[in-house]
Amino acid sequence: MVDNFAVAQAMTIKLDGGLPPAPMFEAGIRRAPNRGFALSRTQTEIALKNALRYVPEEHHQIVAGEFLAELMTYGRIYAYRYRPAERIYGKPVHAYKGRCLEGKAFQVMIDNNLDFDVALYPYELTTYGETGQVCQNWLQYLLIKKYLENMTQSQTLVIESGHPLGLFPSRPEAPRVIITNALMVGLFDNQADWEIAEQMGVANYGQMTAGGWMYIGPQGIVHGTFNTLLNAGRQRLGVAADGDLRGKLFVSSGLGGMSGAQSKAMEIAGGVGVIAEVDFSRLKTRLDQGWITTFSADLAEVFALAASHQKSGEAISIAYHGNIVDLLEYAVANNIAIDLLSDQTSCHAVYSGGYCPQGVSFEERTALLAGDRAEFTALVDKSLRRHFELIRTLVGRGVYFFDYGNSFMKAVFDAGVQEISKNGVDEKEGFIFPSYVEDIMGPELFDYGYGPFRWVCLSGREDDLAQTDQAALSCIDPSRRGQDRDNYIWIRDAEKNKLVVGTKARILYQDAEGRKTIALKFNEMVRMRDIGPVMLGRDHHDTGGTDSPFRETANIKDGSNVMADMATQCFAGNAARGMSLIALHNGGGVGIGKAINGGFGLVLDGSARVDAVIESAMLWDVMGGVARRSWARNANSVATCVEFNQNYAGQGHITLPYIPAEGLVEDLVGQAFKKLGQ
Ligand SMILES: NC(=O)c1ccc[n+]([C@@H]2O[C@H](COP(=O)([O-])OP(=O)(O)OC[C@H]3O[C@@H](n4cnc5c(N)ncnc54)[C@H](O)[C@@H]3O)[C@@H](O)[C@H]2O)c1
């Protein structure tokens, strides 16, 4: 066996030799709850040896005990000592060291994901969604940065569940970074085995833009939420195509990483939002950002204020400091007329702290998580059952409830409520309430290819963002489709709505053509030196990159919703076409084993090479998804693919489905089953 001296000699890229001082924690920064140490003695030994792989041997005596204490106290080894003492935030790209632009650009993105103002639990490298981490620990963070500083345009950095495996020779046309997170072998692809793997230091839950380094703060989800609420209003509340949500009441829960977008989106849509949040620190963050107007722990006060604003037609977002289940008890008892109802507690991690049970304060929930998991789990199940009852009552009174892709209905089912499943037996045919993708986002946006196109002005200059906003606006024809009109208004008002938290970034839902046109325009602006370099990306809440039967692909009804071919093809196709970064993750917003989702990053450097990547990869990233949706017989996708085949004749071609005449199949199968006596 090669000894440690030889190992150190054989690496030119490694952590600095010195031992950083013992960790210090700033007061008032949110901390992740104890995840619940669950390893056997042998697994614990392996976990410790795994973490020590990054550390020179001379420090093992000191850090081994420290890492073991972290593992047994928090259920994770974060290697807190190795967190840099200085402020971490997305600095202008030129402030970073590197041998290629991409190497510096990805450091901007990583640091933004860990900014105290942006991240959910910055000390635990958690960006959003309760468990979505950039990487597993600070050792990996430091090593990833070293690799990015050293990387050239002829190399590709490989990241496996947070671990930088190394730099491998490649070509300028290939991706600079390839990331995978928590991809588990099928037999072990479940929450319990993932938890063991995570604690042993071999798995990382990346959500999408946390582990894929593309988070842009809650703005990323405001536009999608705005679209969802507006379209729900049009579909269910008789709001005119060019109308807004004036006078309408939306009730939901969560002011966290993504859920924090709900209040802002409802206000932008002109309506009244009431959002319950148990954790005062998160409520305060949104208040300080101006993303909620006011808050109260008194439900009578909350609903009186809501009613007065509904009457006057003024927009307002009100936070209720308390449990959503208590809020719904009040709404049911007092016959509050809710127009739109949803939930955005982190039910994808329902027993790990994502859902605070009724009757327990946020602080008590944290103590229970650490002290009595069995009791906590029992309380969560009881609360979910009550939560369901209250929603069912409200739906019975005509309220439109939709699941917000947080696995709420799955969590209710797992808590023992079989009636929530459509077939009364299992989840395979879905649930009795619609998911927002099934009813709204799927048919209205994803099936056309509209999705969360985003960009970050890497210079950090406000003016670059203003120029890109204007450039994007000039690429949208508001008269083409209703969606384009909404997008036009969105980007026109984006600066006024003060959406930026962290790096100078923007989100703008666009279809394939829109994304391509805007990206080419931006690259031209970089080439002309009108603006500095730009990072393009998206999240996983999209047409093509995600296979997630309880969310993004909830409106795929040909049986292929259990397959992950689309997301995998999207990832591979983006690699082949030269995106700067590509990522493929297990879990995303819904939890381990429930989704495979991929993302990308593309650094616009103004070159002709990048123009060529945009032409092919941007189109593929979206149209691969639209083509699959079309093959699943989704009507709007079929129409979009017909258009594609005309516009790209000779360049691209999509296979289209023939649809049997109405009743033909049903009659035939009916007769056949009759013969079988069924
Ligand atoms: N916004 C979207 O478009 C979108 C899309 C898909 C999925 N999601 C899902 O929504 C969930 C929320 O995401 P996030 O990033 O905001 O997570 P988060 O953990 O940052 O926020 C959830 C918030 O809910 C609060 N909460 C928990 N239980 C509560 C209760 N009983 N009553 C009131 N508040 C309670 C928590 O304190 C927390 O602030 C996740 O499961 C995510 O995957 C969101």
XYZ file of C-alpha atoms and ligand atoms in Angstrom:
722
model
C 0.000 0.000 0.000
C 1.285 3.473 -0.901
C 1.959 5.373 2.343
C 0.519 8.772 3.251
C 3.765 10.565 2.472
C 3.711 9.198 -1.066
C 0.007 10.057 -1.383
C 0.694 13.679 -0.417
C 3.639 13.818 -2.819
C 1.489 12.436 -5.640
C -1.116 15.230 -5.377
C -0.483 18.786 -6.549
C -4.096 19.750 -5.938
C -4.996 19.139 -2.277
C -5.991 20.948 0.887
C -3.399 23.252 2.389
C -1.330 21.498 5.019
C -2.239 23.666 8.007
C -4.983 22.861 10.482
C -7.614 25.621 10.554
C -8.629 26.930 13.996
C -11.559 25.385 15.877
C -14.895 26.402 14.332
C -16.805 29.529 15.378
C -20.477 30.083 14.697
C -22.089 33.467 14.255
C -25.187 33.897 16.395
C -28.520 34.304 14.620
C -27.661 32.144 11.599
C -30.151 29.321 11.035
C -28.717 25.886 11.776
C -29.794 22.517 10.395
C -31.523 20.196 12.854
C -29.883 16.991 14.037
C -30.479 14.513 11.190
C -30.453 11.545 13.581
C -27.311 9.407 13.818
C -28.253 5.963 12.482
C -25.040 4.067 11.675
C -23.816 0.737 13.018
C -20.391 0.508 14.649
C -18.775 -0.729 11.425
C -20.497 1.921 9.326
C -19.370 4.593 11.802
C -15.766 3.453 11.476
C -16.035 3.603 7.696
C -17.683 7.053 7.825
C -14.831 8.394 9.916
C -12.157 6.897 7.681
C -14.026 8.309 4.674
C -13.908 11.869 6.008
C -10.245 11.535 6.994
C -9.342 10.786 3.369
C -9.223 14.529 2.734
C -7.039 15.400 5.750
C -3.239 15.041 6.030
C -2.336 12.354 8.568
C -0.648 14.736 11.006
C -4.074 16.219 11.847
C -5.977 12.945 12.217
C -5.573 12.754 16.005
C -7.315 16.119 16.447
C -9.973 16.016 13.777
C -10.994 12.335 14.071
C -12.600 12.913 17.482
C -14.178 16.129 16.261
C -15.673 14.463 13.160
C -17.001 11.569 15.255
C -18.668 14.035 17.624
C -20.268 15.853 14.650
C -21.537 12.582 13.219
C -23.072 11.454 16.489
C -24.478 14.895 17.357
C -25.789 16.049 13.974
C -26.040 12.818 11.971
C -23.510 14.249 9.476
C -19.822 15.116 9.283
C -19.721 18.717 8.068
C -16.036 19.292 9.031
C -17.063 22.697 10.403
C -13.446 23.576 11.220
C -12.661 23.787 7.514
C -15.305 26.408 6.736
C -13.453 29.574 5.645
C -13.721 32.259 8.298
C -14.349 35.115 5.838
C -17.764 36.008 4.456
C -18.817 33.657 1.653
C -20.855 35.245 -1.147
C -20.912 35.349 -4.936
C -18.238 37.930 -5.688
C -17.683 39.475 -9.145
C -16.089 36.813 -11.341
C -12.787 38.673 -11.727
C -12.239 38.424 -7.962
C -11.700 34.661 -8.231
C -8.530 32.797 -9.121
C -8.656 30.486 -12.116
C -7.099 29.371 -15.386
C -10.319 29.554 -17.386
C -13.472 31.655 -17.195
C -15.655 28.664 -16.358
C -13.457 27.764 -13.378
C -13.981 31.234 -11.921
C -17.649 31.410 -12.882
C -18.552 28.233 -11.001
C -16.897 29.602 -7.875
C -19.276 32.587 -8.073
C -22.202 30.178 -8.270
C -21.038 27.940 -5.394
C -20.343 30.863 -3.098
C -23.736 32.378 -3.849
C -25.347 29.071 -2.808
C -23.616 29.398 0.583
C -24.188 33.115 1.239
C -25.767 33.773 4.669
C -28.406 35.897 2.859
C -29.230 33.118 0.414
C -28.687 29.712 2.021
C -31.123 27.996 4.355
C -28.464 26.496 6.690
C -25.190 27.998 5.448
C -22.971 26.317 8.068
C -24.294 22.950 6.947
C -23.832 23.805 3.225
C -27.601 23.557 2.772
C -28.962 25.967 0.200
C -32.709 25.250 0.197
C -35.422 22.603 0.479
C -34.438 21.522 4.031
C -31.768 19.077 2.812
C -30.424 20.393 -0.513
C -26.642 20.721 -0.158
C -23.883 22.125 -2.382
C -21.663 19.234 -1.263
C -21.388 17.148 1.896
C -18.795 19.021 3.907
C -16.308 21.894 3.996
C -13.394 19.653 3.031
C -15.098 18.985 -0.278
C -15.928 22.674 -0.674
C -12.265 23.656 -0.290
C -11.042 20.933 -2.604
C -13.649 21.739 -5.275
C -12.479 25.359 -5.196
C -8.864 24.299 -5.603
C -9.807 22.190 -8.612
C -11.799 25.034 -10.154
C -8.818 27.358 -9.661
C -6.569 24.884 -11.472
C -8.929 23.688 -14.196
C -8.067 24.566 -17.815
C -10.281 24.510 -20.900
C -8.831 21.116 -21.752
C -10.024 19.410 -18.587
C -13.285 18.226 -17.045
C -13.900 18.181 -13.306
C -15.938 15.232 -12.024
C -18.053 15.654 -8.887
C -19.719 12.555 -7.438
C -22.147 13.371 -4.614
C -20.070 16.355 -3.539
C -16.738 14.588 -3.844
C -14.334 16.033 -6.438
C -13.061 12.833 -8.014
C -10.523 14.721 -10.066
C -9.697 16.627 -13.222
C -9.559 14.521 -16.340
C -8.170 15.467 -19.743
C -10.938 16.472 -22.183
C -11.519 19.167 -24.833
C -12.716 22.809 -24.860
C -15.948 21.609 -26.537
C -16.723 19.203 -23.660
C -18.349 20.184 -20.344
C -15.945 21.671 -17.793
C -17.845 20.156 -14.861
C -19.975 17.009 -14.626
C -21.931 16.534 -11.399
C -24.019 13.652 -10.135
C -25.743 13.551 -6.764
C -27.279 10.630 -4.838
C -27.714 8.363 -7.864
C -28.368 5.083 -6.071
C -28.534 1.553 -7.392
C -32.236 0.621 -7.737
C -32.357 -1.902 -4.916
C -31.035 0.697 -2.470
C -32.862 3.682 -3.941
C -34.901 4.515 -0.865
C -34.838 7.012 1.985
C -33.423 4.629 4.603
C -30.478 3.420 2.516
C -29.791 6.939 1.281
C -29.679 8.179 4.880
C -27.012 5.575 5.683
C -25.043 6.473 2.538
C -25.277 10.187 3.360
C -24.043 9.623 6.921
C -21.203 7.462 5.633
C -20.137 10.325 3.404
C -20.827 8.747 0.020
C -24.127 10.431 -0.933
C -25.207 14.048 -1.165
C -28.762 15.329 -1.568
C -28.359 18.020 -4.188
C -32.034 19.014 -4.702
C -31.210 20.488 -8.127
C -29.719 23.960 -8.008
C -28.041 23.392 -4.603
C -25.830 20.482 -5.668
C -25.947 21.716 -9.288
C -24.641 25.176 -8.218
C -27.364 27.147 -9.960
C -29.522 28.571 -7.139
C -30.445 32.237 -7.530
C -32.420 32.712 -4.331
C -36.186 32.485 -4.111
C -36.535 34.692 -7.216
C -35.890 31.494 -9.158
C -39.244 30.206 -8.143
C -41.233 33.472 -7.948
C -41.873 33.507 -11.672
C -43.104 29.898 -11.711
C -45.312 30.568 -8.714
C -46.652 33.737 -10.329
C -47.501 31.720 -13.458
C -49.116 28.959 -11.409
C -51.305 31.328 -9.405
C -52.347 33.420 -12.411
C -53.234 30.365 -14.471
C -55.054 28.741 -11.544
C -57.098 31.948 -11.319
C -57.877 31.817 -15.024
C -58.784 28.125 -14.990
C -60.715 27.979 -11.722
C -61.819 31.466 -10.697
C -62.945 32.937 -13.993
C -60.137 35.485 -14.125
C -59.909 37.032 -17.609
C -56.960 36.130 -19.840
C -55.499 39.608 -19.340
C -56.781 39.994 -15.762
C -54.989 39.659 -12.438
C -55.872 38.163 -9.036
C -57.319 41.331 -7.506
C -59.695 40.480 -4.650
C -58.726 36.784 -4.568
C -57.425 34.995 -1.464
C -54.596 32.458 -1.657
C -53.702 30.455 1.471
C -50.620 28.280 1.842
C -47.692 27.503 4.137
C -43.941 27.991 4.102
C -41.708 31.037 3.804
C -38.551 29.011 3.248
C -36.191 28.728 0.287
C -38.748 28.189 -2.458
C -41.965 28.530 -0.528
C -40.878 32.082 0.330
C -41.786 32.947 -3.257
C -45.509 32.440 -2.678
C -46.188 35.687 -0.863
C -44.215 37.781 -3.346
C -45.781 36.053 -6.367
C -49.319 36.596 -5.051
C -48.583 40.256 -4.441
C -47.170 40.677 -7.962
C -50.304 38.935 -9.283
C -52.364 41.626 -7.508
C -54.114 39.405 -4.938
C -54.107 38.674 -1.217
C -51.791 35.967 0.141
C -51.905 34.453 3.620
C -48.938 32.184 4.311
C -48.379 30.219 7.546
C -44.813 29.817 8.787
C -43.752 28.196 12.064
C -40.120 29.379 12.036
C -39.927 33.050 12.978
C -36.398 33.442 11.581
C -37.612 32.599 8.078
C -40.623 34.859 8.438
C -38.308 37.684 9.520
C -36.014 37.099 6.511
C -38.953 37.541 4.126
C -40.189 40.589 6.062
C -36.748 42.225 5.871
C -36.608 41.515 2.128
C -40.024 43.076 1.639
C -41.413 39.780 0.335
C -44.204 39.869 2.898
C -46.045 43.020 3.827
C -46.832 42.213 7.441
C -47.282 39.361 9.907
C -49.346 38.348 12.900
C -49.812 35.354 15.190
C -53.499 36.251 15.606
C -55.692 34.518 13.030
C -58.652 36.873 13.524
C -56.354 39.781 12.747
C -54.805 37.985 9.758
C -58.137 37.236 8.103
C -59.651 40.657 8.907
C -56.712 42.296 7.143
C -57.036 39.873 4.234
C -60.764 40.586 3.908
C -60.301 44.360 3.897
C -57.714 44.101 1.124
C -59.856 41.708 -0.892
C -62.633 44.261 -0.659
C -60.515 47.232 -1.670
C -58.748 45.239 -4.393
C -55.322 46.065 -2.982
C -52.563 43.470 -3.070
C -51.041 42.324 0.229
C -49.078 39.360 1.539
C -49.613 38.451 5.178
C -47.566 35.931 7.121
C -49.274 33.987 9.885
C -46.695 33.022 12.473
C -48.011 29.595 13.351
C -48.931 26.182 12.064
C -50.845 25.784 8.779
C -53.064 23.156 10.389
C -54.159 25.652 13.062
C -54.815 28.190 10.338
C -57.008 25.725 8.447
C -58.880 24.814 11.660
C -59.722 28.504 11.962
C -60.693 28.828 8.302
C -63.024 25.845 8.524
C -64.587 26.952 11.816
C -65.095 30.531 10.601
C -66.193 29.761 7.055
C -63.391 31.782 5.492
C -63.881 31.922 1.724
C -60.505 30.832 0.355
C -60.076 30.971 -3.430
C -56.832 29.055 -3.896
C -55.303 26.683 -1.343
C -51.979 24.868 -1.303
C -49.118 23.783 0.963
C -45.371 24.170 0.748
C -44.002 22.621 3.868
C -40.988 20.422 3.039
C -42.941 17.165 2.848
C -40.239 15.595 0.664
C -38.331 15.388 3.963
C -41.350 15.029 6.190
C -39.727 13.060 9.044
C -36.383 14.883 8.884
C -37.782 18.227 10.004
C -39.485 19.411 6.825
C -42.979 19.360 8.358
C -43.732 20.778 11.779
C -46.621 18.873 13.392
C -49.665 20.612 14.855
C -49.441 21.261 18.596
C -45.651 21.632 18.571
C -43.754 24.924 18.280
C -40.832 25.186 15.882
C -38.390 25.076 18.804
C -40.126 22.005 20.285
C -39.971 20.345 16.865
C -36.200 20.869 16.769
C -35.794 19.432 20.275
C -38.005 16.440 19.439
C -36.020 15.723 16.287
C -32.893 15.459 18.379
C -34.450 13.727 21.390
C -37.365 11.525 20.386
C -37.683 10.676 16.704
C -40.383 8.068 17.244
C -42.594 10.587 19.033
C -41.834 13.181 16.340
C -42.805 10.746 13.568
C -46.061 9.847 15.311
C -46.932 13.546 15.704
C -46.157 14.240 12.043
C -48.486 11.433 10.935
C -51.291 12.627 13.225
C -50.913 16.203 12.008
C -50.892 15.169 8.346
C -54.098 13.195 8.848
C -55.804 16.235 10.395
C -54.339 18.484 7.689
C -55.944 16.233 5.069
C -59.346 16.254 6.834
C -59.400 20.041 6.898
C -58.436 20.337 3.234
C -61.107 17.799 2.308
C -63.705 19.867 4.157
C -62.631 23.047 2.386
C -62.568 21.341 -1.014
C -66.088 20.105 -0.245
C -67.046 23.768 0.143
C -65.672 24.571 -3.309
C -62.114 25.645 -2.525
C -59.552 24.782 -5.239
C -56.683 22.902 -3.558
C -53.591 21.859 -5.461
C -50.507 19.982 -4.305
C -47.419 22.144 -4.811
C -44.966 19.429 -5.767
C -43.715 19.063 -2.195
C -44.898 15.435 -1.889
C -47.674 16.545 0.453
C -50.186 14.017 -0.872
C -47.612 11.225 -0.822
C -46.779 12.136 2.773
C -50.473 12.063 3.702
C -50.770 8.659 2.036
C -47.701 7.395 3.908
C -49.258 8.702 7.134
C -52.014 6.137 6.624
C -54.683 8.031 4.656
C -55.547 5.616 1.874
C -58.522 7.698 0.679
C -56.088 10.239 -0.750
C -54.984 7.774 -3.432
C -57.093 7.704 -6.582
C -57.488 3.938 -6.661
C -57.760 3.672 -2.866
C -54.849 1.209 -2.817
C -51.549 2.747 -3.847
C -50.005 5.863 -5.430
C -49.615 4.458 -8.937
C -52.685 6.208 -10.355
C -52.078 9.414 -8.456
C -54.125 11.192 -5.813
C -57.603 12.631 -5.480
C -56.397 16.252 -5.487
C -54.555 17.612 -8.515
C -50.930 18.585 -8.438
C -50.143 22.032 -9.807
C -48.276 20.408 -12.692
C -51.151 18.087 -13.571
C -53.666 20.906 -13.826
C -51.698 24.038 -14.505
C -47.957 24.091 -15.166
C -47.946 20.897 -17.265
C -50.564 21.688 -19.886
C -50.167 25.483 -19.841
C -46.366 25.771 -19.775
C -44.207 22.614 -19.820
C -46.060 21.045 -22.748
C -45.112 24.070 -24.872
C -41.552 24.089 -23.522
C -41.915 27.123 -21.249
C -39.585 26.694 -18.316
C -37.262 28.400 -15.846
C -34.566 29.907 -18.051
C -32.259 32.015 -15.879
C -29.080 34.004 -16.029
C -26.502 35.461 -13.678
C -24.473 38.541 -14.594
C -21.062 37.342 -13.478
C -19.589 40.841 -13.356
C -21.856 41.528 -10.380
C -22.854 44.827 -12.016
C -26.401 46.124 -11.576
C -26.170 47.736 -14.992
C -25.459 44.395 -16.701
C -28.657 43.015 -15.237
C -30.654 46.046 -16.393
C -29.213 45.677 -19.915
C -29.985 41.955 -20.062
C -33.553 42.604 -18.834
C -34.038 45.062 -21.694
C -32.460 42.698 -24.211
C -34.702 39.813 -23.104
C -37.757 42.074 -23.288
C -36.895 42.962 -26.883
C -36.896 39.234 -27.786
C -40.478 38.587 -26.589
C -43.505 39.101 -28.809
C -46.351 39.605 -26.296
C -48.969 38.988 -28.970
C -47.778 35.454 -29.831
C -49.391 33.533 -26.927
C -50.900 34.347 -23.524
C -47.774 32.903 -21.929
C -45.606 35.342 -23.867
C -47.722 38.254 -22.693
C -47.301 37.120 -19.042
C -43.545 36.756 -19.584
C -43.322 40.172 -21.203
C -45.033 41.789 -18.224
C -42.857 39.783 -15.842
C -39.562 40.920 -17.323
C -40.775 44.475 -17.904
C -41.541 44.801 -14.177
C -38.751 42.595 -12.819
C -36.439 45.406 -11.703
C -39.313 47.290 -10.066
C -40.301 44.153 -8.117
C -36.852 43.980 -6.473
C -36.386 40.236 -6.775
C -32.627 39.924 -6.489
C -31.170 38.179 -3.428
C -27.470 37.342 -3.830
C -25.880 37.497 -7.288
C -27.315 39.743 -10.028
C -29.625 37.137 -11.488
C -32.906 36.913 -13.347
C -35.462 34.204 -14.054
C -37.688 34.287 -17.115
C -39.913 31.386 -18.184
C -39.307 30.820 -21.907
C -39.893 28.154 -24.518
C -37.134 26.585 -26.642
C -37.081 29.328 -29.268
C -37.254 32.073 -26.649
C -34.369 30.633 -24.633
C -32.249 30.207 -27.752
C -32.923 33.696 -29.099
C -32.250 35.422 -25.779
C -29.089 33.376 -25.147
C -27.685 34.271 -28.583
C -28.483 37.926 -27.954
C -26.686 37.869 -24.586
C -23.640 36.152 -26.071
C -23.523 38.845 -28.735
C -23.642 41.520 -26.005
C -20.747 39.811 -24.208
C -18.831 39.679 -27.506
C -19.399 43.415 -28.046
C -18.288 44.039 -24.424
C -21.603 45.749 -23.655
C -21.808 43.455 -20.625
C -19.486 41.094 -18.749
C -19.782 37.291 -18.986
C -23.092 35.651 -18.170
C -23.998 32.264 -16.689
C -27.090 30.625 -18.165
C -28.922 27.828 -16.425
C -32.258 26.636 -15.186
C -33.738 24.729 -12.307
C -35.379 21.309 -12.513
C -38.909 22.655 -12.588
C -38.920 22.258 -16.315
C -40.091 20.535 -19.459
C -37.193 18.249 -20.258
C -34.695 17.776 -17.454
C -36.817 16.035 -14.867
C -38.643 12.746 -14.510
C -40.773 13.173 -11.402
C -44.193 11.497 -11.390
C -45.429 13.490 -8.393
C -44.360 16.799 -9.877
C -42.826 17.801 -13.218
C -44.111 14.746 -15.073
C -47.403 14.479 -13.188
C -49.287 15.131 -16.441
C -47.607 12.269 -18.320
C -50.338 9.665 -18.624
C -48.975 7.006 -21.000
C -47.389 4.966 -18.208
C -43.906 6.373 -18.839
C -44.138 8.535 -15.727
C -42.263 5.745 -13.891
C -39.327 5.994 -16.319
C -36.257 8.215 -16.011
C -35.159 8.016 -19.650
C -35.992 11.638 -20.454
C -33.935 13.207 -17.660
C -30.993 10.910 -18.394
C -31.130 11.652 -22.121
C -31.390 15.361 -21.404
C -28.224 15.172 -19.271
C -26.317 13.091 -21.838
C -27.464 15.269 -24.743
C -26.376 18.439 -22.961
C -22.956 16.870 -22.340
C -22.639 15.876 -25.975
C -23.515 19.407 -27.095
C -20.999 21.083 -24.804
C -22.856 22.791 -21.965
C -20.249 24.118 -19.491
C -21.729 22.190 -16.552
C -24.158 19.319 -16.465
C -25.754 17.704 -13.417
C -27.932 14.670 -12.762
C -29.536 14.128 -9.370
C -31.802 11.739 -7.514
C -34.634 13.236 -5.484
C -34.948 16.907 -6.341
C -37.892 18.577 -4.671
C -39.819 15.394 -3.950
C -37.350 13.058 -2.264
C -35.047 10.113 -2.842
C -36.342 7.529 -5.304
C -39.166 9.803 -6.442
C -37.379 11.801 -9.151
C -34.350 11.979 -11.396
C -33.540 15.501 -12.468
C -30.819 17.168 -14.426
C -29.562 20.695 -14.863
C -26.938 22.655 -16.734
C -24.830 25.785 -16.664
C -23.515 27.552 -19.750
C -20.938 30.317 -19.477
C -21.403 32.962 -22.157
C -17.954 34.251 -23.080
C -18.947 35.900 -26.359
C -17.260 33.236 -28.501
C -18.516 31.617 -31.689
C -18.036 28.244 -29.952
C -20.643 29.238 -27.371
C -23.014 30.441 -30.127
C -22.855 26.923 -31.553
C -23.544 25.360 -28.144
C -26.588 27.619 -27.719
C -27.919 26.719 -31.183
C -27.885 23.002 -30.478
C -27.917 22.459 -26.707
C -30.494 25.077 -25.719
C -32.908 23.674 -28.254
C -32.234 20.060 -27.245
C -32.549 20.783 -23.507
C -36.164 21.838 -24.037
C -37.322 20.018 -27.149
C -36.190 16.598 -25.895
C -38.769 17.090 -23.151
C -41.481 18.467 -25.425
C -40.940 15.520 -27.809
C -41.399 12.997 -24.990
C -44.499 14.833 -23.745
C -45.841 14.795 -27.285
C -45.204 11.037 -27.523
C -47.248 10.728 -24.298
C -50.096 12.288 -26.341
C -50.094 15.650 -24.514
C -52.009 17.793 -26.985
C -50.120 21.081 -26.626
C -46.805 19.267 -27.017
C -47.959 17.520 -30.184
C -48.794 20.929 -31.668
C -45.386 22.313 -30.578
C -43.596 19.360 -32.198
C -45.542 19.747 -35.455
C -44.259 23.331 -35.529
C -40.715 22.104 -34.790
C -40.790 19.634 -37.671
C -41.813 22.456 -40.015
C -39.317 25.020 -38.699
C -36.391 22.628 -38.504
C -37.057 20.580 -41.636
C -33.796 18.998 -42.748
C -32.115 19.737 -39.388
C -34.252 17.967 -36.829
C -37.281 15.677 -36.774
C -39.558 14.428 -33.990
C -41.669 11.235 -34.072
C -45.353 12.133 -33.571
C -48.146 9.941 -32.134
C -51.264 8.832 -34.016
C -54.323 9.162 -31.775
C -57.118 6.536 -32.082
C -60.682 7.770 -32.596
C -62.553 8.523 -29.373
C -64.121 5.372 -27.893
C -62.426 2.887 -30.237
C -59.960 1.524 -27.689
C -62.349 1.792 -24.747
C -65.045 -0.194 -26.578
C -62.626 -2.859 -27.734
C -60.997 -3.313 -24.344
C -64.408 -3.184 -22.640
C -65.667 -6.069 -24.788
C -62.487 -8.083 -24.239
C -62.695 -7.665 -20.481
C -66.374 -8.524 -20.542
C -65.463 -11.846 -22.104
C -62.952 -12.341 -19.294
C -65.843 -11.716 -16.915
C -64.345 -8.468 -15.525
N -42.028 26.640 -4.983
C -42.101 25.712 -5.874
O -42.413 25.967 -7.032
C -41.841 24.334 -5.529
C -41.879 23.471 -6.568
C -41.746 22.170 -6.298
C -41.560 21.734 -5.022
N -41.474 22.572 -4.009
C -41.353 21.967 -2.693
O -41.896 22.809 -1.693
C -41.308 22.464 -0.443
C -40.778 23.708 0.212
O -39.547 24.135 -0.367
P -38.627 25.193 0.387
O -37.358 25.317 -0.380
O -39.398 26.402 0.681
O -38.331 24.398 1.738
P -38.003 25.007 3.158
O -37.758 23.830 4.018
O -36.983 26.051 3.020
O -39.366 25.725 3.588
C -40.518 25.072 4.097
C -41.055 25.927 5.205
O -42.228 25.354 5.752
C -42.247 25.655 7.145
N -43.146 24.710 7.797
C -42.948 23.382 8.019
N -44.030 22.839 8.601
C -44.929 23.831 8.753
C -46.247 23.875 9.255
N -46.852 22.770 9.700
N -46.904 25.063 9.259
C -46.303 26.190 8.787
N -45.049 26.206 8.301
C -44.368 25.033 8.256
C -40.800 25.505 7.561
O -40.520 26.164 8.763
C -40.070 26.090 6.361
O -39.766 27.447 6.509
C -40.230 21.440 -0.742
O -40.728 20.146 -0.515
C -39.954 21.673 -2.203
O -39.363 20.561 -2.814
C -41.613 23.880 -4.232
